[in-house]
């Protein structure tokens, strides 16, 4: 079977990095054409370097392009209290030998899309603010038809994490999210409704940390940082939000969702960044409901698939790096 072509847009970020490890472990099922960075969890300099280092460490041999250094309208809002000063929970990855490509991420995305043959399309997996993708769609609206779907971590049908109703990736750049939501491209929203169920428990994190497996250990160390440094320590588990889009692509059967139309609140009031999922199927024609919002996940399956993949990845890395 032909592999799904994917471009990853991300802001690593602890969970972005764990998601990249999960993707690297499943490279036989995807054709990853590149990684684009976007300002979000940390500055564009840091997340770009992190993307480069993390990808190379986990054996993802793909180009990395540096993207937008801030949201379309507002100033950047970083999440250093969750992801640490270096963006990776203070874990040190070896410096990559490769370098970032010359083109800006938006042009990189454009080139990858126009290079495709007539029949080919690309899936975008987005795990940061949607700034790069919004810029792409504004500058080159003709590439829309080359995008099969955008599977993104962001938003929530109910409840937020930055404000009572807004999730971080969307809150940082709601104007960008609005452009993406209105584009007509099929979307899969992996929001907090489902990602808060896709966690690792404290004892699972401890086991990863204590393993001699290079991928499992560094992912455990990063997740452990978030667990210890945020309010999640009271819950005793840590969400791996950004692994959810990848998990959905590989194991859609562990999720439930509903067809919807997405929109986002862009006013400066207290609802800024809130995603609105219109679930009134009776009010819309079938083709208008072009998005899916994930609402539930089988937590145990998620944990099992993720942990197994990290160990397998680490096995394939052994000997490459000092333990
Ligand atoms: C999202 O925000 C970021 O901090 C995480 O990397 C994830 O993409 C969760 O709200
Ligand atoms: Ca992220």
CSV table of C-alpha atoms and ligand atoms in Angstrom, one decimal:
chain,number,residue,atom,x,y,z
A,1,UNK,CA,0.0,0.0,0.0
A,2,UNK,CA,1.2,3.5,-0.7
A,3,UNK,CA,2.4,5.3,2.4
A,4,UNK,CA,0.6,8.5,3.5
A,5,UNK,CA,2.7,11.6,2.7
A,6,UNK,CA,3.0,13.8,5.7
A,7,UNK,CA,4.5,17.2,6.7
A,8,UNK,CA,4.8,17.9,10.4
A,9,UNK,CA,4.3,21.5,11.7
A,10,UNK,CA,5.3,21.7,15.3
A,11,UNK,CA,6.8,23.7,18.2
A,12,UNK,CA,8.9,21.2,20.2
A,13,UNK,CA,7.9,21.2,23.1
A,14,UNK,CA,8.1,18.0,25.2
A,15,UNK,CA,5.0,16.4,23.8
A,16,UNK,CA,5.9,17.5,20.2
A,17,UNK,CA,9.2,15.7,20.7
A,18,UNK,CA,7.6,12.5,22.1
A,19,UNK,CA,5.2,12.7,19.1
A,20,UNK,CA,8.2,12.8,16.8
A,21,UNK,CA,9.6,9.8,18.5
A,22,UNK,CA,6.3,8.0,17.9
A,23,UNK,CA,6.3,9.0,14.3
A,24,UNK,CA,10.0,7.9,13.9
A,25,UNK,CA,9.0,4.5,15.3
A,26,UNK,CA,6.4,4.2,12.6
A,27,UNK,CA,8.4,5.4,9.6
A,28,UNK,CA,7.5,2.2,7.7
A,29,UNK,CA,3.9,3.4,7.6
A,30,UNK,CA,4.4,7.1,6.7
A,31,UNK,CA,6.4,9.0,4.2
A,32,UNK,CA,7.5,12.1,6.2
A,33,UNK,CA,8.5,14.8,3.7
A,34,UNK,CA,9.6,17.4,6.2
A,35,UNK,CA,9.2,19.2,9.5
A,36,UNK,CA,8.3,22.9,9.8
A,37,UNK,CA,8.8,24.8,13.1
A,38,UNK,CA,6.5,27.5,14.5
A,39,UNK,CA,6.8,29.7,17.5
A,40,UNK,CA,4.7,28.4,20.3
A,41,UNK,CA,6.0,26.5,23.4
A,42,UNK,CA,9.3,28.4,23.0
A,43,UNK,CA,10.9,30.9,20.7
A,44,UNK,CA,11.3,30.1,17.1
A,45,UNK,CA,15.1,29.7,17.6
A,46,UNK,CA,14.6,27.1,20.3
A,47,UNK,CA,11.8,25.1,18.7
A,48,UNK,CA,13.6,25.0,15.4
A,49,UNK,CA,16.9,23.7,17.0
A,50,UNK,CA,14.8,21.3,19.0
A,51,UNK,CA,13.1,20.0,15.9
A,52,UNK,CA,16.4,19.5,14.2
A,53,UNK,CA,18.1,17.7,17.2
A,54,UNK,CA,15.1,15.6,18.1
A,55,UNK,CA,14.4,14.4,14.5
A,56,UNK,CA,18.1,13.5,14.0
A,57,UNK,CA,18.4,11.7,17.3
A,58,UNK,CA,15.3,9.6,16.7
A,59,UNK,CA,16.5,8.8,13.1
A,60,UNK,CA,14.0,10.9,11.2
A,61,UNK,CA,16.1,11.9,8.2
A,62,UNK,CA,13.9,14.7,6.9
A,63,UNK,CA,14.4,18.4,6.1
A,64,UNK,CA,13.6,20.9,8.8
A,65,UNK,CA,12.4,24.4,7.9
A,66,UNK,CA,12.1,27.4,10.3
A,67,UNK,CA,8.7,29.0,10.3
A,68,UNK,CA,6.9,32.0,11.7
A,69,UNK,CA,8.4,33.7,14.7
A,70,UNK,CA,5.1,34.8,16.2
A,71,UNK,CA,1.4,34.8,15.7
A,72,UNK,CA,-0.3,36.7,12.9
A,73,UNK,CA,-1.6,39.5,15.1
A,74,UNK,CA,-0.5,39.3,18.7
A,75,UNK,CA,2.8,38.8,20.4
A,76,UNK,CA,4.2,35.3,21.1
A,77,UNK,CA,3.0,33.6,24.3
A,78,UNK,CA,5.5,30.9,25.3
A,79,UNK,CA,4.9,28.0,27.6
A,80,UNK,CA,8.3,27.8,29.4
A,81,UNK,CA,6.7,26.9,32.7
A,82,UNK,CA,5.5,23.7,31.2
A,83,UNK,CA,8.2,22.8,28.7
A,84,UNK,CA,11.2,24.4,30.5
A,85,UNK,CA,13.7,27.0,29.4
A,86,UNK,CA,15.0,24.9,26.5
A,87,UNK,CA,11.5,23.7,25.5
A,88,UNK,CA,12.4,20.0,26.1
A,89,UNK,CA,12.0,19.7,29.8
A,90,UNK,CA,15.7,20.6,30.3
A,91,UNK,CA,16.7,17.3,28.6
A,92,UNK,CA,19.7,17.6,26.4
A,93,UNK,CA,19.7,16.0,22.9
A,94,UNK,CA,23.0,15.7,21.0
A,95,UNK,CA,23.6,18.6,18.6
A,96,UNK,CA,22.4,17.6,15.1
A,97,UNK,CA,25.0,17.4,12.4
A,98,UNK,CA,22.4,18.6,9.8
A,99,UNK,CA,21.2,22.1,9.4
A,100,UNK,CA,17.9,23.9,8.7
A,101,UNK,CA,16.9,24.3,5.1
A,102,UNK,CA,17.3,27.7,3.5
A,103,UNK,CA,13.7,28.4,2.7
A,104,UNK,CA,11.2,29.7,5.1
A,105,UNK,CA,8.8,27.0,6.3
A,106,UNK,CA,5.9,28.6,4.5
A,107,UNK,CA,7.8,28.5,1.2
A,108,UNK,CA,9.0,25.0,2.0
A,109,UNK,CA,5.4,23.8,2.5
A,110,UNK,CA,4.4,25.5,-0.8
A,111,UNK,CA,7.2,23.8,-2.7
A,112,UNK,CA,6.4,20.4,-1.3
A,113,UNK,CA,2.8,20.8,-2.3
A,114,UNK,CA,3.4,22.0,-5.8
A,115,UNK,CA,6.0,19.3,-6.5
A,116,UNK,CA,3.3,16.6,-6.1
A,117,UNK,CA,2.0,14.8,-9.2
A,118,UNK,CA,-1.6,15.5,-10.1
A,119,UNK,CA,-3.0,12.6,-8.1
A,120,UNK,CA,-0.9,13.0,-5.0
A,121,UNK,CA,-1.9,14.9,-1.8
A,122,UNK,CA,-0.3,15.6,1.5
A,123,UNK,CA,-1.6,15.2,5.1
A,124,UNK,CA,-0.4,18.0,7.5
A,125,UNK,CA,0.1,16.9,11.1
A,126,UNK,CA,0.1,20.2,13.1
A,127,UNK,CA,1.0,20.2,16.8
A,128,UNK,CA,1.6,23.9,17.4
A,129,UNK,CA,-0.2,27.2,16.7
A,130,UNK,CA,-1.5,27.2,13.1
A,131,UNK,CA,0.4,30.3,12.0
A,132,UNK,CA,2.5,28.7,9.2
A,133,UNK,CA,-0.5,27.0,7.7
A,134,UNK,CA,-2.6,30.1,7.8
A,135,UNK,CA,0.2,32.1,6.0
A,136,UNK,CA,0.5,29.3,3.4
A,137,UNK,CA,-3.3,29.4,2.7
A,138,UNK,CA,-3.3,33.2,2.5
A,139,UNK,CA,-0.3,33.5,0.2
A,140,UNK,CA,-1.0,30.4,-2.0
A,141,UNK,CA,-4.7,29.5,-1.7
A,142,UNK,CA,-4.3,27.3,-4.8
A,143,UNK,CA,-2.4,24.7,-2.8
A,144,UNK,CA,-5.6,23.8,-0.8
A,145,UNK,CA,-6.5,21.1,-3.2
A,146,UNK,CA,-3.2,19.4,-2.6
A,147,UNK,CA,-3.9,19.0,1.1
A,148,UNK,CA,-5.7,15.8,1.9
A,149,UNK,CA,-6.4,16.8,5.5
A,150,UNK,CA,-5.0,18.6,8.4
A,151,UNK,CA,-4.9,16.6,11.6
A,152,UNK,CA,-4.1,19.0,14.4
A,153,UNK,CA,-3.7,19.1,18.1
A,154,UNK,CA,-5.6,22.1,19.4
A,155,UNK,CA,-8.9,23.4,20.7
A,156,UNK,CA,-11.6,21.7,22.7
A,157,UNK,CA,-15.3,21.1,22.4
A,158,UNK,CA,-15.5,21.7,26.1
A,159,UNK,CA,-13.1,23.4,28.5
A,160,UNK,CA,-9.6,25.0,28.0
A,161,UNK,CA,-6.2,24.9,29.5
A,162,UNK,CA,-4.9,28.5,29.1
A,163,UNK,CA,-8.3,30.0,29.9
A,164,UNK,CA,-11.5,28.3,31.1
A,165,UNK,CA,-12.5,27.7,27.4
A,166,UNK,CA,-9.4,28.1,25.2
A,167,UNK,CA,-6.6,25.6,24.5
A,168,UNK,CA,-3.0,26.8,24.1
A,169,UNK,CA,-2.3,26.2,20.4
A,170,UNK,CA,-5.5,27.9,19.4
A,171,UNK,CA,-5.3,30.6,22.0
A,172,UNK,CA,-1.8,31.7,20.9
A,173,UNK,CA,-3.1,32.4,17.3
A,174,UNK,CA,-6.9,32.3,16.9
A,175,UNK,CA,-6.7,34.4,13.7
A,176,UNK,CA,-4.5,31.8,12.1
A,177,UNK,CA,-6.9,29.0,13.3
A,178,UNK,CA,-9.8,30.9,11.9
A,179,UNK,CA,-8.1,31.0,8.4
A,180,UNK,CA,-7.5,27.3,8.6
A,181,UNK,CA,-11.0,26.5,9.8
A,182,UNK,CA,-12.6,28.5,7.0
A,183,UNK,CA,-10.4,27.0,4.3
A,184,UNK,CA,-12.7,24.1,3.5
A,185,UNK,CA,-9.8,21.7,3.9
A,186,UNK,CA,-10.9,18.5,5.8
A,187,UNK,CA,-9.8,18.8,9.4
A,188,UNK,CA,-9.4,16.4,12.3
A,189,UNK,CA,-9.4,18.2,15.6
A,190,UNK,CA,-7.5,16.4,18.4
A,191,UNK,CA,-8.4,18.7,21.2
A,192,UNK,CA,-8.3,18.6,24.9
A,193,UNK,CA,-11.5,16.5,25.0
A,194,UNK,CA,-9.4,13.6,23.8
A,195,UNK,CA,-5.8,14.5,24.6
A,196,UNK,CA,-6.5,14.9,28.3
A,197,UNK,CA,-7.4,11.2,28.2
A,198,UNK,CA,-4.2,10.3,26.3
A,199,UNK,CA,-1.8,10.3,29.2
A,200,UNK,CA,1.1,8.5,30.7
A,201,UNK,CA,0.7,7.6,34.4
A,202,UNK,CA,3.4,8.4,36.9
A,203,UNK,CA,4.5,4.8,37.2
A,204,UNK,CA,4.7,4.4,33.4
A,205,UNK,CA,6.9,7.5,33.3
A,206,UNK,CA,9.1,6.2,36.0
A,207,UNK,CA,9.6,2.9,34.2
A,208,UNK,CA,10.6,4.8,31.0
A,209,UNK,CA,13.1,6.9,32.9
A,210,UNK,CA,14.7,3.8,34.6
A,211,UNK,CA,14.9,1.8,31.3
A,212,UNK,CA,18.3,1.6,29.6
A,213,UNK,CA,16.5,2.2,26.3
A,214,UNK,CA,17.6,5.5,24.8
A,215,UNK,CA,14.3,6.6,23.2
A,216,UNK,CA,12.1,5.4,26.2
A,217,UNK,CA,14.4,7.1,28.7
A,218,UNK,CA,14.6,10.5,27.1
A,219,UNK,CA,10.9,10.6,26.5
A,220,UNK,CA,10.3,9.5,30.1
A,221,UNK,CA,12.7,12.2,31.3
A,222,UNK,CA,10.9,14.9,29.3
A,223,UNK,CA,7.4,13.7,30.4
A,224,UNK,CA,8.7,13.5,34.0
A,225,UNK,CA,9.7,17.2,33.9
A,226,UNK,CA,6.2,18.2,32.9
A,227,UNK,CA,4.7,15.9,35.5
A,228,UNK,CA,6.9,17.4,38.3
A,229,UNK,CA,6.7,21.0,37.1
A,230,UNK,CA,3.0,21.5,36.5
A,231,UNK,CA,-0.2,21.1,38.2
A,232,UNK,CA,-0.5,17.7,36.5
A,233,UNK,CA,1.5,16.3,39.4
A,234,UNK,CA,-1.7,16.4,41.4
A,235,UNK,CA,-3.3,14.2,38.8
A,236,UNK,CA,-0.4,11.9,38.8
A,237,UNK,CA,-0.4,11.6,35.0
A,238,UNK,CA,0.8,13.7,32.1
A,239,UNK,CA,-1.0,14.2,28.7
A,240,UNK,CA,1.0,13.5,25.6
A,241,UNK,CA,-1.3,15.8,23.6
A,242,UNK,CA,0.8,15.9,20.4
A,243,UNK,CA,1.1,12.2,20.0
A,244,UNK,CA,-2.7,12.0,19.5
A,245,UNK,CA,-2.8,13.1,15.8
A,246,UNK,CA,-0.3,10.4,14.9
A,247,UNK,CA,-2.1,7.8,17.0
A,248,UNK,CA,-5.3,8.7,15.2
A,249,UNK,CA,-3.7,8.2,11.8
A,250,UNK,CA,-2.4,4.8,12.9
A,251,UNK,CA,-5.2,3.6,15.2
A,252,UNK,CA,-8.4,5.5,14.4
A,253,UNK,CA,-10.3,2.6,16.0
A,254,UNK,CA,-9.3,3.6,19.5
A,255,UNK,CA,-11.0,7.0,19.1
A,256,UNK,CA,-14.6,8.2,18.8
A,257,UNK,CA,-15.6,11.5,17.3
A,258,UNK,CA,-18.3,13.4,15.5
A,259,UNK,CA,-18.6,15.3,12.2
A,260,UNK,CA,-18.6,19.0,12.8
A,261,UNK,CA,-18.0,22.5,11.5
A,262,UNK,CA,-15.3,24.3,13.4
A,263,UNK,CA,-15.0,28.0,14.2
A,264,UNK,CA,-13.0,30.0,16.7
A,265,UNK,CA,-13.6,33.1,18.7
A,266,UNK,CA,-11.2,35.9,17.8
A,267,UNK,CA,-12.5,38.8,19.9
A,268,UNK,CA,-10.4,40.1,22.8
A,269,UNK,CA,-13.0,39.1,25.4
A,270,UNK,CA,-12.7,36.3,27.8
A,271,UNK,CA,-13.7,33.7,25.2
A,272,UNK,CA,-10.7,34.6,22.9
A,273,UNK,CA,-9.3,31.4,21.4
A,274,UNK,CA,-12.3,29.2,22.2
A,275,UNK,CA,-13.1,26.7,19.5
A,276,UNK,CA,-16.7,26.2,18.6
A,277,UNK,CA,-17.8,22.8,17.3
A,278,UNK,CA,-21.1,22.9,15.6
A,279,UNK,CA,-22.6,19.4,16.1
A,280,UNK,CA,-26.0,20.2,14.7
A,281,UNK,CA,-25.9,17.8,11.8
A,282,UNK,CA,-29.6,18.4,11.1
A,283,UNK,CA,-28.8,22.1,10.3
A,284,UNK,CA,-26.1,21.4,7.6
A,285,UNK,CA,-25.7,19.5,4.4
A,286,UNK,CA,-23.5,16.5,4.6
A,287,UNK,CA,-20.6,18.1,2.7
A,288,UNK,CA,-20.6,21.2,5.0
A,289,UNK,CA,-19.6,18.9,7.9
A,290,UNK,CA,-16.0,18.6,6.6
A,291,UNK,CA,-14.3,18.2,10.0
A,292,UNK,CA,-14.1,15.6,12.7
A,293,UNK,CA,-13.7,16.4,16.4
A,294,UNK,CA,-12.3,13.6,18.4
A,295,UNK,CA,-14.2,13.2,21.7
A,296,UNK,CA,-13.0,10.0,23.4
A,297,UNK,CA,-10.1,7.6,23.4
A,298,UNK,CA,-9.2,4.2,24.7
A,299,UNK,CA,-6.6,5.3,27.2
A,300,UNK,CA,-5.0,1.9,27.8
A,301,UNK,CA,-4.6,1.2,24.1
A,302,UNK,CA,-3.0,4.6,23.7
A,303,UNK,CA,-0.5,4.0,26.5
A,304,UNK,CA,0.3,0.5,25.2
A,305,UNK,CA,0.9,1.6,21.6
A,306,UNK,CA,2.9,4.6,22.6
A,307,UNK,CA,5.1,2.8,25.1
A,308,UNK,CA,5.7,-0.2,22.8
A,309,UNK,CA,6.7,2.1,20.0
A,310,UNK,CA,9.2,4.1,22.2
A,311,UNK,CA,10.9,0.8,23.2
A,312,UNK,CA,11.1,-0.4,19.7
A,313,UNK,CA,12.5,2.9,18.5
A,314,UNK,CA,15.1,2.7,21.3
A,315,UNK,CA,16.1,-0.8,20.3
A,316,UNK,CA,16.8,0.3,16.8
A,317,UNK,CA,18.9,3.2,18.1
A,318,UNK,CA,21.1,1.1,20.4
A,319,UNK,CA,24.8,1.2,19.5
A,320,UNK,CA,24.3,4.6,17.8
A,321,UNK,CA,24.6,6.6,20.9
A,322,UNK,CA,26.3,6.2,24.3
A,323,UNK,CA,23.9,5.1,27.0
B,1,LIG,C1,-0.6,21.9,23.4
B,1,LIG,O1,0.1,23.1,23.8
B,1,LIG,C2,1.5,22.8,23.9
B,1,LIG,O2,2.0,23.3,25.1
B,1,LIG,C3,1.6,21.4,23.7
B,1,LIG,O3,2.9,21.1,23.0
B,1,LIG,C4,0.4,20.9,22.9
B,1,LIG,O4,0.7,21.1,21.5
B,1,LIG,C5,-1.5,21.5,24.5
B,1,LIG,O5,-2.4,22.5,24.8
B,2,LIG,CA1,2.9,21.4,20.6
